[in-house]
């Protein structure tokens, strides 16, 4: 059986989310087909972020993202802001985390 110390060490891994994100485009493709494809009336530009395809959210962050429309957007869906965005999955989650205040610009 595991000792209490090793169980605590492992459980602390679940308290963290892993998102490798940036708050500015890194090339012309990203600028034109990702950042510029989101209208400022849908999402203010200071909240737009992009991450790698692979990310892991802890339970608290996942639940906050899932409840975002009801709690922070007056019931409006965030997905519609990404309808013309390439790689919208890479933009949606970090942008949602930014709106929630989890991700902040340096």
mmCIF file with all atom_site columns, C-alpha atoms in Angstrom:
data_model
loop_
_atom_site.group_PDB
_atom_site.id
_atom_site.type_symbol
_atom_site.label_atom_id
_atom_site.label_alt_id
_atom_site.label_comp_id
_atom_site.label_asym_id
_atom_site.label_entity_id
_atom_site.label_seq_id
_atom_site.pdbx_PDB_ins_code
_atom_site.Cartn_x
_atom_site.Cartn_y
_atom_site.Cartn_z
_atom_site.occupancy
_atom_site.B_iso_or_equiv
_atom_site.pdbx_formal_charge
_atom_site.auth_seq_id
_atom_site.auth_comp_id
_atom_site.auth_asym_id
_atom_site.auth_atom_id
_atom_site.pdbx_PDB_model_num
ATOM 1   C CA . UNK A 1 1   ? 0.000   0.000  0.000   1.00 0.00 ? 1   UNK A CA 1
ATOM 2   C CA . UNK A 1 2   ? 1.017   3.613  -0.547  1.00 0.00 ? 2   UNK A CA 1
ATOM 3   C CA . UNK A 1 3   ? 2.032   5.755  2.336   1.00 0.00 ? 3   UNK A CA 1
ATOM 4   C CA . UNK A 1 4   ? 0.054   8.899  3.115   1.00 0.00 ? 4   UNK A CA 1
ATOM 5   C CA . UNK A 1 5   ? 2.960   11.043 1.889   1.00 0.00 ? 5   UNK A CA 1
ATOM 6   C CA . UNK A 1 6   ? 3.105   9.445  -1.550  1.00 0.00 ? 6   UNK A CA 1
ATOM 7   C CA . UNK A 1 7   ? -0.682  9.678  -1.957  1.00 0.00 ? 7   UNK A CA 1
ATOM 8   C CA . UNK A 1 8   ? -0.547  13.381 -1.160  1.00 0.00 ? 8   UNK A CA 1
ATOM 9   C CA . UNK A 1 9   ? 2.288   13.916 -3.647  1.00 0.00 ? 9   UNK A CA 1
ATOM 10  C CA . UNK A 1 10  ? 0.289   12.232 -6.423  1.00 0.00 ? 10  UNK A CA 1
ATOM 11  C CA . UNK A 1 11  ? -2.958  14.021 -5.579  1.00 0.00 ? 11  UNK A CA 1
ATOM 12  C CA . UNK A 1 12  ? -1.256  17.419 -5.879  1.00 0.00 ? 12  UNK A CA 1
ATOM 13  C CA . UNK A 1 13  ? -0.744  16.668 -9.585  1.00 0.00 ? 13  UNK A CA 1
ATOM 14  C CA . UNK A 1 14  ? -4.512  16.838 -10.064 1.00 0.00 ? 14  UNK A CA 1
ATOM 15  C CA . UNK A 1 15  ? -4.707  20.386 -8.701  1.00 0.00 ? 15  UNK A CA 1
ATOM 16  C CA . UNK A 1 16  ? -2.907  21.818 -11.720 1.00 0.00 ? 16  UNK A CA 1
ATOM 17  C CA . UNK A 1 17  ? -3.970  22.429 -15.297 1.00 0.00 ? 17  UNK A CA 1
ATOM 18  C CA . UNK A 1 18  ? -1.496  22.184 -18.160 1.00 0.00 ? 18  UNK A CA 1
ATOM 19  C CA . UNK A 1 19  ? -2.007  24.705 -20.953 1.00 0.00 ? 19  UNK A CA 1
ATOM 20  C CA . UNK A 1 20  ? 0.852   25.918 -23.143 1.00 0.00 ? 20  UNK A CA 1
ATOM 21  C CA . UNK A 1 21  ? -0.740  29.171 -24.328 1.00 0.00 ? 21  UNK A CA 1
ATOM 22  C CA . UNK A 1 22  ? 0.200   32.518 -25.821 1.00 0.00 ? 22  UNK A CA 1
ATOM 23  C CA . UNK A 1 23  ? -1.690  35.790 -25.982 1.00 0.00 ? 23  UNK A CA 1
ATOM 24  C CA . UNK A 1 24  ? -0.421  37.003 -29.361 1.00 0.00 ? 24  UNK A CA 1
ATOM 25  C CA . UNK A 1 25  ? -0.155  35.433 -32.804 1.00 0.00 ? 25  UNK A CA 1
ATOM 26  C CA . UNK A 1 26  ? 3.231   34.020 -33.735 1.00 0.00 ? 26  UNK A CA 1
ATOM 27  C CA . UNK A 1 27  ? 2.860   34.325 -37.532 1.00 0.00 ? 27  UNK A CA 1
ATOM 28  C CA . UNK A 1 28  ? 0.695   35.830 -40.292 1.00 0.00 ? 28  UNK A CA 1
ATOM 29  C CA . UNK A 1 29  ? -1.492  32.732 -40.582 1.00 0.00 ? 29  UNK A CA 1
ATOM 30  C CA . UNK A 1 30  ? -2.374  32.894 -36.912 1.00 0.00 ? 30  UNK A CA 1
ATOM 31  C CA . UNK A 1 31  ? -3.083  36.628 -37.136 1.00 0.00 ? 31  UNK A CA 1
ATOM 32  C CA . UNK A 1 32  ? -5.338  36.420 -40.191 1.00 0.00 ? 32  UNK A CA 1
ATOM 33  C CA . UNK A 1 33  ? -7.201  33.138 -39.683 1.00 0.00 ? 33  UNK A CA 1
ATOM 34  C CA . UNK A 1 34  ? -7.320  32.973 -35.912 1.00 0.00 ? 34  UNK A CA 1
ATOM 35  C CA . UNK A 1 35  ? -7.012  36.251 -33.992 1.00 0.00 ? 35  UNK A CA 1
ATOM 36  C CA . UNK A 1 36  ? -8.535  38.530 -36.657 1.00 0.00 ? 36  UNK A CA 1
ATOM 37  C CA . UNK A 1 37  ? -11.371 36.043 -37.294 1.00 0.00 ? 37  UNK A CA 1
ATOM 38  C CA . UNK A 1 38  ? -12.803 36.744 -33.835 1.00 0.00 ? 38  UNK A CA 1
ATOM 39  C CA . UNK A 1 39  ? -14.883 39.908 -33.771 1.00 0.00 ? 39  UNK A CA 1
ATOM 40  C CA . UNK A 1 40  ? -14.112 42.298 -30.946 1.00 0.00 ? 40  UNK A CA 1
ATOM 41  C CA . UNK A 1 41  ? -17.836 42.619 -30.267 1.00 0.00 ? 41  UNK A CA 1
ATOM 42  C CA . UNK A 1 42  ? -17.896 38.883 -29.450 1.00 0.00 ? 42  UNK A CA 1
ATOM 43  C CA . UNK A 1 43  ? -14.688 38.701 -27.417 1.00 0.00 ? 43  UNK A CA 1
ATOM 44  C CA . UNK A 1 44  ? -12.464 41.687 -26.601 1.00 0.00 ? 44  UNK A CA 1
ATOM 45  C CA . UNK A 1 45  ? -8.982  41.131 -28.061 1.00 0.00 ? 45  UNK A CA 1
ATOM 46  C CA . UNK A 1 46  ? -7.289  41.226 -24.649 1.00 0.00 ? 46  UNK A CA 1
ATOM 47  C CA . UNK A 1 47  ? -9.006  37.919 -23.796 1.00 0.00 ? 47  UNK A CA 1
ATOM 48  C CA . UNK A 1 48  ? -8.043  36.019 -26.966 1.00 0.00 ? 48  UNK A CA 1
ATOM 49  C CA . UNK A 1 49  ? -5.438  33.291 -26.434 1.00 0.00 ? 49  UNK A CA 1
ATOM 50  C CA . UNK A 1 50  ? -4.224  30.223 -28.308 1.00 0.00 ? 50  UNK A CA 1
ATOM 51  C CA . UNK A 1 51  ? -2.796  26.969 -26.932 1.00 0.00 ? 51  UNK A CA 1
ATOM 52  C CA . UNK A 1 52  ? -1.321  23.755 -28.222 1.00 0.00 ? 52  UNK A CA 1
ATOM 53  C CA . UNK A 1 53  ? -3.848  21.103 -29.219 1.00 0.00 ? 53  UNK A CA 1
ATOM 54  C CA . UNK A 1 54  ? -3.097  19.044 -26.135 1.00 0.00 ? 54  UNK A CA 1
ATOM 55  C CA . UNK A 1 55  ? -3.986  20.480 -22.768 1.00 0.00 ? 55  UNK A CA 1
ATOM 56  C CA . UNK A 1 56  ? -5.230  19.126 -19.473 1.00 0.00 ? 56  UNK A CA 1
ATOM 57  C CA . UNK A 1 57  ? -7.604  21.033 -17.214 1.00 0.00 ? 57  UNK A CA 1
ATOM 58  C CA . UNK A 1 58  ? -8.094  20.259 -13.557 1.00 0.00 ? 58  UNK A CA 1
ATOM 59  C CA . UNK A 1 59  ? -11.636 19.737 -12.353 1.00 0.00 ? 59  UNK A CA 1
ATOM 60  C CA . UNK A 1 60  ? -12.098 23.319 -11.116 1.00 0.00 ? 60  UNK A CA 1
ATOM 61  C CA . UNK A 1 61  ? -10.966 24.828 -14.416 1.00 0.00 ? 61  UNK A CA 1
ATOM 62  C CA . UNK A 1 62  ? -13.014 22.358 -16.498 1.00 0.00 ? 62  UNK A CA 1
ATOM 63  C CA . UNK A 1 63  ? -16.157 23.096 -14.468 1.00 0.00 ? 63  UNK A CA 1
ATOM 64  C CA . UNK A 1 64  ? -15.551 26.851 -14.747 1.00 0.00 ? 64  UNK A CA 1
ATOM 65  C CA . UNK A 1 65  ? -15.207 26.612 -18.549 1.00 0.00 ? 65  UNK A CA 1
ATOM 66  C CA . UNK A 1 66  ? -18.356 24.464 -18.763 1.00 0.00 ? 66  UNK A CA 1
ATOM 67  C CA . UNK A 1 67  ? -20.346 26.992 -16.713 1.00 0.00 ? 67  UNK A CA 1
ATOM 68  C CA . UNK A 1 68  ? -18.967 30.038 -18.552 1.00 0.00 ? 68  UNK A CA 1
ATOM 69  C CA . UNK A 1 69  ? -22.032 30.882 -20.688 1.00 0.00 ? 69  UNK A CA 1
ATOM 70  C CA . UNK A 1 70  ? -24.431 30.864 -17.748 1.00 0.00 ? 70  UNK A CA 1
ATOM 71  C CA . UNK A 1 71  ? -22.218 32.647 -15.257 1.00 0.00 ? 71  UNK A CA 1
ATOM 72  C CA . UNK A 1 72  ? -20.221 35.173 -17.293 1.00 0.00 ? 72  UNK A CA 1
ATOM 73  C CA . UNK A 1 73  ? -21.825 35.624 -20.693 1.00 0.00 ? 73  UNK A CA 1
ATOM 74  C CA . UNK A 1 74  ? -25.477 36.097 -19.813 1.00 0.00 ? 74  UNK A CA 1
ATOM 75  C CA . UNK A 1 75  ? -26.347 32.700 -21.284 1.00 0.00 ? 75  UNK A CA 1
ATOM 76  C CA . UNK A 1 76  ? -24.729 33.514 -24.634 1.00 0.00 ? 76  UNK A CA 1
ATOM 77  C CA . UNK A 1 77  ? -22.649 30.738 -26.176 1.00 0.00 ? 77  UNK A CA 1
ATOM 78  C CA . UNK A 1 78  ? -18.950 31.399 -26.561 1.00 0.00 ? 78  UNK A CA 1
ATOM 79  C CA . UNK A 1 79  ? -18.705 28.856 -29.419 1.00 0.00 ? 79  UNK A CA 1
ATOM 80  C CA . UNK A 1 80  ? -20.396 31.191 -31.897 1.00 0.00 ? 80  UNK A CA 1
ATOM 81  C CA . UNK A 1 81  ? -17.479 33.641 -31.636 1.00 0.00 ? 81  UNK A CA 1
ATOM 82  C CA . UNK A 1 82  ? -15.222 30.930 -33.095 1.00 0.00 ? 82  UNK A CA 1
ATOM 83  C CA . UNK A 1 83  ? -17.341 30.010 -36.139 1.00 0.00 ? 83  UNK A CA 1
ATOM 84  C CA . UNK A 1 84  ? -14.861 31.521 -38.641 1.00 0.00 ? 84  UNK A CA 1
ATOM 85  C CA . UNK A 1 85  ? -11.677 30.639 -36.745 1.00 0.00 ? 85  UNK A CA 1
ATOM 86  C CA . UNK A 1 86  ? -9.200  28.019 -37.938 1.00 0.00 ? 86  UNK A CA 1
ATOM 87  C CA . UNK A 1 87  ? -8.154  25.637 -35.145 1.00 0.00 ? 87  UNK A CA 1
ATOM 88  C CA . UNK A 1 88  ? -10.980 26.866 -32.944 1.00 0.00 ? 88  UNK A CA 1
ATOM 89  C CA . UNK A 1 89  ? -10.291 24.112 -30.403 1.00 0.00 ? 89  UNK A CA 1
ATOM 90  C CA . UNK A 1 90  ? -6.834  25.587 -29.844 1.00 0.00 ? 90  UNK A CA 1
ATOM 91  C CA . UNK A 1 91  ? -8.388  29.011 -29.229 1.00 0.00 ? 91  UNK A CA 1
ATOM 92  C CA . UNK A 1 92  ? -11.578 28.230 -27.278 1.00 0.00 ? 92  UNK A CA 1
ATOM 93  C CA . UNK A 1 93  ? -10.238 26.782 -24.031 1.00 0.00 ? 93  UNK A CA 1
ATOM 94  C CA . UNK A 1 94  ? -7.414  29.272 -23.360 1.00 0.00 ? 94  UNK A CA 1
ATOM 95  C CA . UNK A 1 95  ? -9.707  32.169 -24.315 1.00 0.00 ? 95  UNK A CA 1
ATOM 96  C CA . UNK A 1 96  ? -12.333 30.860 -21.893 1.00 0.00 ? 96  UNK A CA 1
ATOM 97  C CA . UNK A 1 97  ? -9.661  30.587 -19.175 1.00 0.00 ? 97  UNK A CA 1
ATOM 98  C CA . UNK A 1 98  ? -8.645  34.176 -19.915 1.00 0.00 ? 98  UNK A CA 1
ATOM 99  C CA . UNK A 1 99  ? -12.231 35.418 -19.587 1.00 0.00 ? 99  UNK A CA 1
ATOM 100 C CA . UNK A 1 100 ? -12.379 33.593 -16.249 1.00 0.00 ? 100 UNK A CA 1
ATOM 101 C CA . UNK A 1 101 ? -9.169  35.303 -15.107 1.00 0.00 ? 101 UNK A CA 1
ATOM 102 C CA . UNK A 1 102 ? -7.102  32.093 -14.977 1.00 0.00 ? 102 UNK A CA 1
ATOM 103 C CA . UNK A 1 103 ? -4.802  33.172 -17.834 1.00 0.00 ? 103 UNK A CA 1
ATOM 104 C CA . UNK A 1 104 ? -3.489  36.725 -17.746 1.00 0.00 ? 104 UNK A CA 1
ATOM 105 C CA . UNK A 1 105 ? -1.162  38.661 -19.975 1.00 0.00 ? 105 UNK A CA 1
ATOM 106 C CA . UNK A 1 106 ? 2.278   39.290 -18.497 1.00 0.00 ? 106 UNK A CA 1
#
